PDB file of C-alpha atoms in Angstrom:
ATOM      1  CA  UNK A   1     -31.686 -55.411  72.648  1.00 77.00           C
ATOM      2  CA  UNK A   2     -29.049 -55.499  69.999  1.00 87.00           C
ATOM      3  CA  UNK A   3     -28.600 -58.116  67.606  1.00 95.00           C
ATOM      4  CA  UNK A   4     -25.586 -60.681  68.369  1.00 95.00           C
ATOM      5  CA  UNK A   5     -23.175 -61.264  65.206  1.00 97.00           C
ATOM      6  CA  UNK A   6     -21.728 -64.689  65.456  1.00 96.00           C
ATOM      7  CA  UNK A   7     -20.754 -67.644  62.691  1.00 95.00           C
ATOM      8  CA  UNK A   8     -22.534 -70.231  65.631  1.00 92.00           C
ATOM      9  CA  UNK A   9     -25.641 -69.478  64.563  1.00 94.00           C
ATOM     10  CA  UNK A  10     -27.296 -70.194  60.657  1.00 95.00           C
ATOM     11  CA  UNK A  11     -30.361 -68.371  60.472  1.00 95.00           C
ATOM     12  CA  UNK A  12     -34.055 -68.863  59.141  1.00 91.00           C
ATOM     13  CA  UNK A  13     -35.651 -66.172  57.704  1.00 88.00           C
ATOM     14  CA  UNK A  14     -37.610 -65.699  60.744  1.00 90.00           C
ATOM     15  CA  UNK A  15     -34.286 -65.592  63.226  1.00 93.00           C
ATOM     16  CA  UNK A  16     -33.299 -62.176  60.959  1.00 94.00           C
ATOM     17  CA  UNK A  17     -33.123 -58.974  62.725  1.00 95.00           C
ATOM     18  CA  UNK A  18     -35.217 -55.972  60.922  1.00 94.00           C
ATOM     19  CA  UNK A  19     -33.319 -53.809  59.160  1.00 94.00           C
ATOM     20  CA  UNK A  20     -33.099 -51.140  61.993  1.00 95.00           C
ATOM     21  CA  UNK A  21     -31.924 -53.804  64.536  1.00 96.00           C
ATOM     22  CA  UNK A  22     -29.199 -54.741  62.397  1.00 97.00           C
ATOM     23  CA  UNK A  23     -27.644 -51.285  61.458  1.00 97.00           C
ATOM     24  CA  UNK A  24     -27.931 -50.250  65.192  1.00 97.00           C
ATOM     25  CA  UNK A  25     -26.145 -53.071  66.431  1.00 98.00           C
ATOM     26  CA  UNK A  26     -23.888 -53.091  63.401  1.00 98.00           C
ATOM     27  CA  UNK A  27     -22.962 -49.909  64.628  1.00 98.00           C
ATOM     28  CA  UNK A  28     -22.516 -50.428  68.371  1.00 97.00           C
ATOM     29  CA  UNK A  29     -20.140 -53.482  67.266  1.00 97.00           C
ATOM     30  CA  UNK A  30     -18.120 -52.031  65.355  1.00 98.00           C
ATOM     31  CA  UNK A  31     -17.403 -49.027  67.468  1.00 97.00           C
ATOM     32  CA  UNK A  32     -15.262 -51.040  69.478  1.00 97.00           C
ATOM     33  CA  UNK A  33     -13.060 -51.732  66.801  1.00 98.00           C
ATOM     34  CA  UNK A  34     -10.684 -49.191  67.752  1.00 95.00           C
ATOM     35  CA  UNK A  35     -11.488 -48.819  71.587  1.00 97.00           C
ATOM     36  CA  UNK A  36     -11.006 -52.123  72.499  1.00 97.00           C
ATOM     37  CA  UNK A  37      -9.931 -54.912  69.727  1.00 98.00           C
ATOM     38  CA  UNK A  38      -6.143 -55.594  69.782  1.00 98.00           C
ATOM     39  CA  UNK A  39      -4.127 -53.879  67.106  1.00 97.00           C
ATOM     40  CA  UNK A  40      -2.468 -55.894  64.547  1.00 96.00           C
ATOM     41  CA  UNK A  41      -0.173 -55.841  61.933  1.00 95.00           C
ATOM     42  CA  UNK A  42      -0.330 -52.726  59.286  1.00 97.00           C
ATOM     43  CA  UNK A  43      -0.515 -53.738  55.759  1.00 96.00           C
ATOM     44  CA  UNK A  44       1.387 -52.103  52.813  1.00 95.00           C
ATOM     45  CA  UNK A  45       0.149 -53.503  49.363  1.00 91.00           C
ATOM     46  CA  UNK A  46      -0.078 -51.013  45.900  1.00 86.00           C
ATOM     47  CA  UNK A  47      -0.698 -47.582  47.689  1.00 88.00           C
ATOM     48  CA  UNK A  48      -3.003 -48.691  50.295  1.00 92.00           C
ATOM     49  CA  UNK A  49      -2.673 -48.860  53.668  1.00 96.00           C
ATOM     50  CA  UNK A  50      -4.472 -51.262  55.602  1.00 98.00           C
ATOM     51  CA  UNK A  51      -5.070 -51.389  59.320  1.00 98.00           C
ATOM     52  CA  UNK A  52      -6.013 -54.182  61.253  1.00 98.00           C
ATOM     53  CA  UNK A  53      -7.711 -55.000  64.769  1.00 98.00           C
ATOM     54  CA  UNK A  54      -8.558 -58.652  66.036  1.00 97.00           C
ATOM     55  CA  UNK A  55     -10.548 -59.880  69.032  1.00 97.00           C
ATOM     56  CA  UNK A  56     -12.647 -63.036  70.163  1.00 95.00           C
ATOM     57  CA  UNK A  57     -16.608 -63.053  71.015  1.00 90.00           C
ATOM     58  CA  UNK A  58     -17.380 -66.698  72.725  1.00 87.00           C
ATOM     59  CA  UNK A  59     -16.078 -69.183  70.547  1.00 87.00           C
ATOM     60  CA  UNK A  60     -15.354 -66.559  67.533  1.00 94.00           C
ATOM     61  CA  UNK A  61     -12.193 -65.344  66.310  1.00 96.00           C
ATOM     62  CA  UNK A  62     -13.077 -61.866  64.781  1.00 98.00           C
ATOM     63  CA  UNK A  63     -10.604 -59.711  62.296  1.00 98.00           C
ATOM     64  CA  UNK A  64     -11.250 -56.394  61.147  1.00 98.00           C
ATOM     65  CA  UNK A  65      -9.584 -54.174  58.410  1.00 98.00           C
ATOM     66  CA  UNK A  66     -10.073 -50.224  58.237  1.00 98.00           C
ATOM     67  CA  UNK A  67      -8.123 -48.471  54.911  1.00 98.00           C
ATOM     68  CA  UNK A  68      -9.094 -44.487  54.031  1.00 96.00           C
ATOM     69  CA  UNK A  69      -9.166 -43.423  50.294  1.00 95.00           C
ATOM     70  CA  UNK A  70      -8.970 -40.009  49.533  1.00 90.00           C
ATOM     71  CA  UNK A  71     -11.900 -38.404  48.808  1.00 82.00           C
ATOM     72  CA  UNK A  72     -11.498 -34.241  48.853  1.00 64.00           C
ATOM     73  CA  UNK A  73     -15.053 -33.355  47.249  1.00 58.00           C
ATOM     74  CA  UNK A  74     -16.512 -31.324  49.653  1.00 51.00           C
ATOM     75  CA  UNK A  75     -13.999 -29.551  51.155  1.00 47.00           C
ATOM     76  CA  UNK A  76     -12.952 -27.228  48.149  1.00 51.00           C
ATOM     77  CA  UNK A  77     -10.467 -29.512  46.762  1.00 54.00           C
ATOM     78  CA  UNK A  78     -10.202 -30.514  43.174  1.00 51.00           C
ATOM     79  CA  UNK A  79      -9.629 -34.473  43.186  1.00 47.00           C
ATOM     80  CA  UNK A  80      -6.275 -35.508  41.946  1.00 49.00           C
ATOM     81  CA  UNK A  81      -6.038 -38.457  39.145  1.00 44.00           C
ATOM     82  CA  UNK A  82      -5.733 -40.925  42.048  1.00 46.00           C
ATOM     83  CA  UNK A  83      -8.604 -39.477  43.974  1.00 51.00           C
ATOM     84  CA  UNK A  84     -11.117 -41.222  41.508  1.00 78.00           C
ATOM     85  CA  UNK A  85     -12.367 -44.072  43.996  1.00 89.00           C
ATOM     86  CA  UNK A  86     -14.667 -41.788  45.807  1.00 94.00           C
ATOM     87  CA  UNK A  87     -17.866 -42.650  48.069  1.00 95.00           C
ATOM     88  CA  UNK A  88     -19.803 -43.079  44.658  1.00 95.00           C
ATOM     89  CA  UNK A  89     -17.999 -45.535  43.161  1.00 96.00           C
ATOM     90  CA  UNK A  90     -17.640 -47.743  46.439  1.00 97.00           C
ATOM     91  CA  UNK A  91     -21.744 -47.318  46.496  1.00 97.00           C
ATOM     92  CA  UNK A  92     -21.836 -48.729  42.882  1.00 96.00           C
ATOM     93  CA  UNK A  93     -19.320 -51.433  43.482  1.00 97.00           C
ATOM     94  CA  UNK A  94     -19.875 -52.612  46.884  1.00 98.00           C
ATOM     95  CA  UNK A  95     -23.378 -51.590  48.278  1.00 98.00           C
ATOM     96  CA  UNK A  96     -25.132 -52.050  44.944  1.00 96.00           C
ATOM     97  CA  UNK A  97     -24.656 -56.017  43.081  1.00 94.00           C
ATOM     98  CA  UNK A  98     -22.364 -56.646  46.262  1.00 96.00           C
ATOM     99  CA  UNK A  99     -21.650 -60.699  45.596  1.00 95.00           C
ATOM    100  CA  UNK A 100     -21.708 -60.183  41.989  1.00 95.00           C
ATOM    101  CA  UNK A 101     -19.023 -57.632  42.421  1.00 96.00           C
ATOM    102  CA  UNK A 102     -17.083 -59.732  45.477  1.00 96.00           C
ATOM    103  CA  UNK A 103     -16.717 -62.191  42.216  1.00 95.00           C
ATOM    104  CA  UNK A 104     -14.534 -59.892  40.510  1.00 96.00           C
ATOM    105  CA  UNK A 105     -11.967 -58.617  42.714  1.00 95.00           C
ATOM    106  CA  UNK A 106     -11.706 -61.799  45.585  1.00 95.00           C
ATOM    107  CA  UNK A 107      -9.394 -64.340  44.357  1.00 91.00           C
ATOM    108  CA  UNK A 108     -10.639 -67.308  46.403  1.00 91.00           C
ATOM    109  CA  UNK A 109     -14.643 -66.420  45.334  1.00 94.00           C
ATOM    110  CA  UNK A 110     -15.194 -68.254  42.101  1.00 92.00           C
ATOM    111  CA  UNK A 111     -18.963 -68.603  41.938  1.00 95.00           C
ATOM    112  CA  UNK A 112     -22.371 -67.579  43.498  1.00 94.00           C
ATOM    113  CA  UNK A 113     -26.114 -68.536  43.251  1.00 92.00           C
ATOM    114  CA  UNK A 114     -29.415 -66.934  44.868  1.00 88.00           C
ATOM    115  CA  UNK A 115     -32.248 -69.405  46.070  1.00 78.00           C
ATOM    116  CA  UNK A 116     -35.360 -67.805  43.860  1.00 66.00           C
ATOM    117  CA  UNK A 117     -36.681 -71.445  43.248  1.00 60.00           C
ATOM    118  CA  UNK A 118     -36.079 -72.553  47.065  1.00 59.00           C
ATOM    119  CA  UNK A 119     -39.722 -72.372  48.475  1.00 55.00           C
ATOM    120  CA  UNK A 120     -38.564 -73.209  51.963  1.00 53.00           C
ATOM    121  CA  UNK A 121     -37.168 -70.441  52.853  1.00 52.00           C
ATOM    122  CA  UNK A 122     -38.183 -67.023  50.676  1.00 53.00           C
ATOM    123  CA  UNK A 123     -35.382 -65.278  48.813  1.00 50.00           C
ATOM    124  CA  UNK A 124     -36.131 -61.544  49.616  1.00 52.00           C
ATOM    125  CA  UNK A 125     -37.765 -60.706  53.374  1.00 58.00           C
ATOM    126  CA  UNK A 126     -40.058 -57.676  53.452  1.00 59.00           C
ATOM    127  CA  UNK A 127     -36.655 -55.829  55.444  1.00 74.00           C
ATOM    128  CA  UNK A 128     -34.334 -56.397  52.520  1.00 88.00           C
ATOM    129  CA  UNK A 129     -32.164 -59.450  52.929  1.00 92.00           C
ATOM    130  CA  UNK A 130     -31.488 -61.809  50.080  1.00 92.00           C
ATOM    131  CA  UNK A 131     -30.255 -65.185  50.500  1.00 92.00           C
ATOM    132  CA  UNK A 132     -26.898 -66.382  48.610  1.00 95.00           C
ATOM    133  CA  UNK A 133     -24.744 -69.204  48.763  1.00 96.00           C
ATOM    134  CA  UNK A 134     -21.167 -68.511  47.363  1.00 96.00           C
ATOM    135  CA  UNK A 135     -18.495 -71.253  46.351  1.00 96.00           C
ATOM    136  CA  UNK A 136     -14.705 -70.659  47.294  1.00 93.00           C
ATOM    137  CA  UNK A 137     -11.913 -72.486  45.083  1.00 91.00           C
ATOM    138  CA  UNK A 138      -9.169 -73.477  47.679  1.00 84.00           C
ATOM    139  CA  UNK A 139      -5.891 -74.138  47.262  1.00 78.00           C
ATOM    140  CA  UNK A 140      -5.214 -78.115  45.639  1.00 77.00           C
ATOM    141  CA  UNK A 141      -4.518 -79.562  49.401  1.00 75.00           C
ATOM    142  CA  UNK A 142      -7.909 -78.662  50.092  1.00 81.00           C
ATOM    143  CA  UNK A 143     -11.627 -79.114  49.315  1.00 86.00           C
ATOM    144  CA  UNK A 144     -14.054 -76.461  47.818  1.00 90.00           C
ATOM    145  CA  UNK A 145     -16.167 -74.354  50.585  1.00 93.00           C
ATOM    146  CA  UNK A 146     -19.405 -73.182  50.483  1.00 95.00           C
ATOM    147  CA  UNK A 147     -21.433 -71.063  52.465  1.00 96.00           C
ATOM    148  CA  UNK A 148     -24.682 -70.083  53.098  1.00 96.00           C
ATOM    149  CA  UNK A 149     -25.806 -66.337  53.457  1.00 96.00           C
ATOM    150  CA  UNK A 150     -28.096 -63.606  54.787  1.00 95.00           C
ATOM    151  CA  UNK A 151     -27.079 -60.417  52.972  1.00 96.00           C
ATOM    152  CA  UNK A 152     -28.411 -57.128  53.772  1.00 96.00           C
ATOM    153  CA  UNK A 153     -27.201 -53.891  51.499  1.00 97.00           C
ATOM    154  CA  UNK A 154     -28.193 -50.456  52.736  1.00 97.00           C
ATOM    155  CA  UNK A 155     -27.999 -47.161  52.800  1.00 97.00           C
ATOM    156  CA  UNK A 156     -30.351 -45.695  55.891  1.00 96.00           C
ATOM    157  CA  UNK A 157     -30.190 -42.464  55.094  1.00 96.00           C
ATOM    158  CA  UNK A 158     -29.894 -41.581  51.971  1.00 94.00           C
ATOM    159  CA  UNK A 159     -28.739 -37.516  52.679  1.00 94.00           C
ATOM    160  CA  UNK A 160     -26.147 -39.325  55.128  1.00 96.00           C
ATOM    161  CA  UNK A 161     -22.983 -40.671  52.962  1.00 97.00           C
ATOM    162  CA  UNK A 162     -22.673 -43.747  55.085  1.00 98.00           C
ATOM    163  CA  UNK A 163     -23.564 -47.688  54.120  1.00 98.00           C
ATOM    164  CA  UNK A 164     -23.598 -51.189  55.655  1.00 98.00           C
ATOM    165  CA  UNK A 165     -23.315 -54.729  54.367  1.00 98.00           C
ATOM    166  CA  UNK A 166     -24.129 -57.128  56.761  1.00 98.00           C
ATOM    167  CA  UNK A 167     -23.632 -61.337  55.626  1.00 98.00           C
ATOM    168  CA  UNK A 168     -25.282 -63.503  58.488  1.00 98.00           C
ATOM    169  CA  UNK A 169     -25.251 -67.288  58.637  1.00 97.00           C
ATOM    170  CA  UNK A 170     -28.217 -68.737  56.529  1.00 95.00           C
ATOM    171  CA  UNK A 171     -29.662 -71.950  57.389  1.00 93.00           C
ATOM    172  CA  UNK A 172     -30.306 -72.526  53.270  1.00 90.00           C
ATOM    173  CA  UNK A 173     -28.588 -76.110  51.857  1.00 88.00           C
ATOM    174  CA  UNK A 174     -25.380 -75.840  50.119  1.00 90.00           C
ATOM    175  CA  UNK A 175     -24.032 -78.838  47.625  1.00 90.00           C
ATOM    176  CA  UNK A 176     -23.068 -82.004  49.365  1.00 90.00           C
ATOM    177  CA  UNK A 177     -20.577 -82.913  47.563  1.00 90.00           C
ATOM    178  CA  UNK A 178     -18.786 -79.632  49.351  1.00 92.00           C
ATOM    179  CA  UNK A 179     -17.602 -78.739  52.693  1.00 93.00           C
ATOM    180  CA  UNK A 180     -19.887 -76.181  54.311  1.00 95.00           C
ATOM    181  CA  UNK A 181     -18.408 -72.966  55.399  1.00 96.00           C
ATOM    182  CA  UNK A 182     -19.632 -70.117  58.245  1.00 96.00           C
ATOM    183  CA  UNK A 183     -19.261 -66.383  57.506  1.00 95.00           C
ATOM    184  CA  UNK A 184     -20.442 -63.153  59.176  1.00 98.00           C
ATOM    185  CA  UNK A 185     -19.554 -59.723  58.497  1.00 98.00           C
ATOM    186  CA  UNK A 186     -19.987 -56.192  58.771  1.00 99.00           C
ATOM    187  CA  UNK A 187     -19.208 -53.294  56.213  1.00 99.00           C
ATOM    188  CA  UNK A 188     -19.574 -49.862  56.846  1.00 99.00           C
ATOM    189  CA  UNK A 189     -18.060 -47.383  54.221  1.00 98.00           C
ATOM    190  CA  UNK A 190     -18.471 -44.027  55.605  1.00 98.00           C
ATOM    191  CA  UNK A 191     -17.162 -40.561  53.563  1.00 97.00           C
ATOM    192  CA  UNK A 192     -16.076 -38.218  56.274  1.00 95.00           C
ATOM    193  CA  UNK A 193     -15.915 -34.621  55.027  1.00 92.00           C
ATOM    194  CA  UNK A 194     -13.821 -33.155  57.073  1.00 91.00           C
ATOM    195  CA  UNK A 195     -10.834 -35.641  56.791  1.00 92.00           C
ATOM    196  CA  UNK A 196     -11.538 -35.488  53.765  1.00 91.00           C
ATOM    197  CA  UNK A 197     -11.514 -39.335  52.716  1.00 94.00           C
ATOM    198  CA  UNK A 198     -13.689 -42.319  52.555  1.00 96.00           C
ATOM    199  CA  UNK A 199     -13.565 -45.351  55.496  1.00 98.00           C
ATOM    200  CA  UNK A 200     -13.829 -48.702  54.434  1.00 98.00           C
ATOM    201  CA  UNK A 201     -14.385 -50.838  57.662  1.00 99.00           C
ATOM    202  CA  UNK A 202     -14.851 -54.534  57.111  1.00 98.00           C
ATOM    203  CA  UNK A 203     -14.972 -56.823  60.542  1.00 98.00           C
ATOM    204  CA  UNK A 204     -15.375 -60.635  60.095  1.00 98.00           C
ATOM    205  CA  UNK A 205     -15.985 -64.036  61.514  1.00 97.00           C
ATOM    206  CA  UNK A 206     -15.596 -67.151  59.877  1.00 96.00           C
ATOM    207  CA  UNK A 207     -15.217 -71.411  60.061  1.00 94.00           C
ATOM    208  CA  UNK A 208     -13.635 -72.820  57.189  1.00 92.00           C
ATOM    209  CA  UNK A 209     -14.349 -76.731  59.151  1.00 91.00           C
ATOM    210  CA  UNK A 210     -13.108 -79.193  57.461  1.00 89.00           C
ATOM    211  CA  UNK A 211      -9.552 -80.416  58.182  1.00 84.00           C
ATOM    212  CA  UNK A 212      -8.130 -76.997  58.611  1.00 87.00           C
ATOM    213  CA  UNK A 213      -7.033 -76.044  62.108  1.00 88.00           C
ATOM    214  CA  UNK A 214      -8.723 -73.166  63.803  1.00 87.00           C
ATOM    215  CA  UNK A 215      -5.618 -71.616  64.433  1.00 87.00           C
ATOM    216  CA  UNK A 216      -4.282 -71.881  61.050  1.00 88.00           C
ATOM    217  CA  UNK A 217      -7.614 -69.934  59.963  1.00 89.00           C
ATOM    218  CA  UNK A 218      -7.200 -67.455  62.787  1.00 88.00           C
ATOM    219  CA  UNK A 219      -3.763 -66.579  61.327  1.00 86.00           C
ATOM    220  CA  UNK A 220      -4.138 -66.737  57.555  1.00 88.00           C
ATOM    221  CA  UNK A 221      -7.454 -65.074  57.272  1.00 92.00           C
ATOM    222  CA  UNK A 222      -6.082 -61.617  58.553  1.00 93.00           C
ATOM    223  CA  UNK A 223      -3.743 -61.017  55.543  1.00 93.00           C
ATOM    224  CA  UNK A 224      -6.256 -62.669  52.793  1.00 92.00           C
ATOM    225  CA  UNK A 225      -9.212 -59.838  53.979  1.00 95.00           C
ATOM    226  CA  UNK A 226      -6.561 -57.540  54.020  1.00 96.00           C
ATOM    227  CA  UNK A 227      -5.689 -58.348  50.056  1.00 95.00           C
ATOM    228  CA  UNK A 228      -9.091 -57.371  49.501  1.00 96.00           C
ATOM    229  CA  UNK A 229      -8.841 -53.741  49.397  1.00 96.00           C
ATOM    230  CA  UNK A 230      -5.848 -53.336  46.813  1.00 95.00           C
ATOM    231  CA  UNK A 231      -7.557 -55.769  44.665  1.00 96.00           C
ATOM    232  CA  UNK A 232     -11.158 -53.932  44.883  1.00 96.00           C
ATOM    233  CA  UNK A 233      -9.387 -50.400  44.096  1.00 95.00           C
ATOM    234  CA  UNK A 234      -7.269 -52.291  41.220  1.00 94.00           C
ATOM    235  CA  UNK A 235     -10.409 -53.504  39.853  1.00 95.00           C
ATOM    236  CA  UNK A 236     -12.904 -50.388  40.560  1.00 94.00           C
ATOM    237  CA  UNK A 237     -10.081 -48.412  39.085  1.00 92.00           C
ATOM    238  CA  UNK A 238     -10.211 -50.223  35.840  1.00 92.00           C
ATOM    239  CA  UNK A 239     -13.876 -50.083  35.611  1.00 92.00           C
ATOM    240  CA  UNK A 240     -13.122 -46.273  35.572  1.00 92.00           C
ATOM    241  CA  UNK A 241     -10.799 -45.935  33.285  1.00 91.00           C
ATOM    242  CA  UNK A 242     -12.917 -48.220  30.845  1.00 91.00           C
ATOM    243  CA  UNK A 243     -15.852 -46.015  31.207  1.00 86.00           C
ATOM    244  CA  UNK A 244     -13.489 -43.091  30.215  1.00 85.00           C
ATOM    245  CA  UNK A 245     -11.735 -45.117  27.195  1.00 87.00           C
ATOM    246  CA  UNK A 246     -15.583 -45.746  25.867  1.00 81.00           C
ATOM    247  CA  UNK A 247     -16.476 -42.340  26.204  1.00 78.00           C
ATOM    248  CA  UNK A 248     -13.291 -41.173  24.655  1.00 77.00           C
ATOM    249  CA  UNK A 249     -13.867 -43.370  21.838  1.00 75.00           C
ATOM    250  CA  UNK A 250     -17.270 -41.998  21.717  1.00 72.00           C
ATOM    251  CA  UNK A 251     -16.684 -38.726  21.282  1.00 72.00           C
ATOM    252  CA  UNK A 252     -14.000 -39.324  18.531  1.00 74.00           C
ATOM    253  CA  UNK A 253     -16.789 -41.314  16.533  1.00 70.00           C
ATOM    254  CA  UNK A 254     -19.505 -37.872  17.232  1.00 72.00           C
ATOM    255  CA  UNK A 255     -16.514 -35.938  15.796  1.00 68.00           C
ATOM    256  CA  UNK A 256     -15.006 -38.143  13.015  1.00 70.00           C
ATOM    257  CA  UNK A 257     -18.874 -38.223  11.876  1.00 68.00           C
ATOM    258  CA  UNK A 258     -19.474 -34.165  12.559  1.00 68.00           C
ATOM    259  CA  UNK A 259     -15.936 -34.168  10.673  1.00 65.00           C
ATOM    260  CA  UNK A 260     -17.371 -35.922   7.684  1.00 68.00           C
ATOM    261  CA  UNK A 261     -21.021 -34.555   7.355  1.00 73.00           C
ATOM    262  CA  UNK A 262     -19.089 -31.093   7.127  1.00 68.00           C
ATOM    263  CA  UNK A 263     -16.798 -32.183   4.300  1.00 69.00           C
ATOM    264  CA  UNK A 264     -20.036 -33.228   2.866  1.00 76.00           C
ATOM    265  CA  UNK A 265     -21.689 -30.510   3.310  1.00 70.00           C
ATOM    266  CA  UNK A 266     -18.480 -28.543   1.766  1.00 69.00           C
ATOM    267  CA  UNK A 267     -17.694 -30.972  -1.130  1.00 72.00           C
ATOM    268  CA  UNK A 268     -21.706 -30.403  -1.798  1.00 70.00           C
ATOM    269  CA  UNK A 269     -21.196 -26.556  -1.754  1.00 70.00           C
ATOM    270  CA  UNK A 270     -18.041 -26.660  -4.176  1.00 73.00           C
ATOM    271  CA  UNK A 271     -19.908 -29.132  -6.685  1.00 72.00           C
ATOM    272  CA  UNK A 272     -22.965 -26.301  -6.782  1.00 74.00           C
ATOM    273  CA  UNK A 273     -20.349 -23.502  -7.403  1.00 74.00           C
ATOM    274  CA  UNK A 274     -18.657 -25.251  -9.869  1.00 68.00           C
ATOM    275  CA  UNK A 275     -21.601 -26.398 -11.841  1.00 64.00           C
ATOM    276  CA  UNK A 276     -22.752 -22.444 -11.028  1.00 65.00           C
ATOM    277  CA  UNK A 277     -19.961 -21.630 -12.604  1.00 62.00           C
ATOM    278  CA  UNK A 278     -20.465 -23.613 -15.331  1.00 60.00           C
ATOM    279  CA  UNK A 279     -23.748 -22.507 -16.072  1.00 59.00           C
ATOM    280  CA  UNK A 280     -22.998 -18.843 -16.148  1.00 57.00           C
ATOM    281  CA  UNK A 281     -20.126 -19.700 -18.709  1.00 56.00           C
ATOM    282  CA  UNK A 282     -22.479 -21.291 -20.882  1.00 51.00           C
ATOM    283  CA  UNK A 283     -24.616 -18.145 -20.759  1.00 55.00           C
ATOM    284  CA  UNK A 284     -21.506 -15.959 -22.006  1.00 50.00           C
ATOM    285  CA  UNK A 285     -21.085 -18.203 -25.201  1.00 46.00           C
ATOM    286  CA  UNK A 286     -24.837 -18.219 -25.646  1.00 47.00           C
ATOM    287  CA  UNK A 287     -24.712 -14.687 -25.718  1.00 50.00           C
ATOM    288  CA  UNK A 288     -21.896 -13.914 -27.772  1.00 47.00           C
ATOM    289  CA  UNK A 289     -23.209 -16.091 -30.318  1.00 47.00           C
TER     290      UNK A 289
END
């Protein structure tokens, strides 16, 4: 029986579905993205091009944002200079430290904290899920957010070039001094050789609660996930060309110092001749004497 994805429902450690359960139903649900979610609006930001679908489950309000990156590699193409945000990188950056990585590149996600010291409810479950809570900075008119997750980061096969993140609900305590949030969601980057690019699929359900409207949360939250993706490549971009800076100014140092130990080695070489030189001079005047 598949697993239901809702933000109704925060989760114990025991209500988790095994890791199996939730890729499977992760990818029966989000199969119907494109078959049967309504189309909405097409988003143009720095290069990318992001499409979005939205639909309601019960009482949810669920968006969803696909955007393709170019990604030749495979079929005997040589990646352009823009090409560079392959399936690679988006496994570093997004499957692998995933909240600690969400820091950098979503605006609104100032802070996160795992629950190693809660004893109530384990951190890690034998299936992989680690529990989080994140903190959200909203804008002045409102209060800070928090919420409460189940995160599960995998790749089930690793000879397959396809991942999921999946953020449940978690039933873990957040500050109480804060309003408590609700947020479920389902990643799935895929690299599909033969078009040649990488998917980024991202479908979401959340409750800000608090004072803010449901409807004004249907309507703003589209365009905010959809931000997401030209601030991820901005940022994965620079981690890139940082990496190649350093090891540009890397190999200048290995060649400034294979520079100098052969102008030391040459210097060396002209000091013997000269005091060679020298020698065999003295010799002369010894001998004409």
């Amino acid at each position: 029986m598949p697993f239901e994805f809702s933000h109704d429902r925060e989760l114990t450690l025991q209500d988790l579905p095994t890791k199996q359960q939730a890729v499977q139903s992760a990818l029966e649900f989000v199969k119907q993205i494109k078959i049967s979610w309504t189309k909405g609006k097409q988003y143009h930001d720095q290069g990318q091009v992001v499409h979005t679908y939205n639909t309601r489950h019960g009482n949810d309000f669920w968006m969803a944002r696909i955007s393709h990156h170019p990604n030749p590699v495979g079929k005997g193409k040589k990646p352009k200079a823009d090409d560079e945000i392959t399936f690679e990188v988006f496994k570093e950056f997004v499957l692998e430290n995933h909240t600690a990585n969400e820091l950098k590149y979503i605006p609104l996600l100032n802070a996160y904290r795992t629950h190693e010291n809660d004893k109530t409810i384990p951190e890690d479950s034998p299936e992989g899920w680690k529990a989080y809570t994140v903190h959200y900075k909203f804008p002045k008119l409102f209060s800070d957010r928090e919420m409460a997750v189940w995160v599960l980061a995998v790749q089930p096969d690793p000879q397959v070039k396809q991942f999921f993140v999946i953020s449940l609900p978690s039933a873990h305590t957040v500050s109480t001094h804060l309003t408590r949030a609700v947020y479920c969601a389902i990643e799935v980057v895929t690299f599909k050789e033969e078009e040649g690019h990488v998917e980024w699929l991202m479908a979401q359900t959340s409750d800000a609660r608090g004072s803010i409207p449901r409807w004004i949360q249907d309507k703003s939250v589209t365009a905010s996930v959809a931000a997401d993706v030209p601030s991820f490549i901005g940022w994965a971009s620079q981690q890139i060309e940082e990496r190649k800076q350093k090891k540009r100014e890397e190999k200048n140092e290995e060649e400034s110092a294979v520079d100098a130990t052969a102008e030391k080695a040459g210097n060396a070489a002209l000091e013997n001749n000269a005091v060679g030189t020298s020698h065999t001079g003295a010799g002369s005047v010894t001998g004409a004497l």
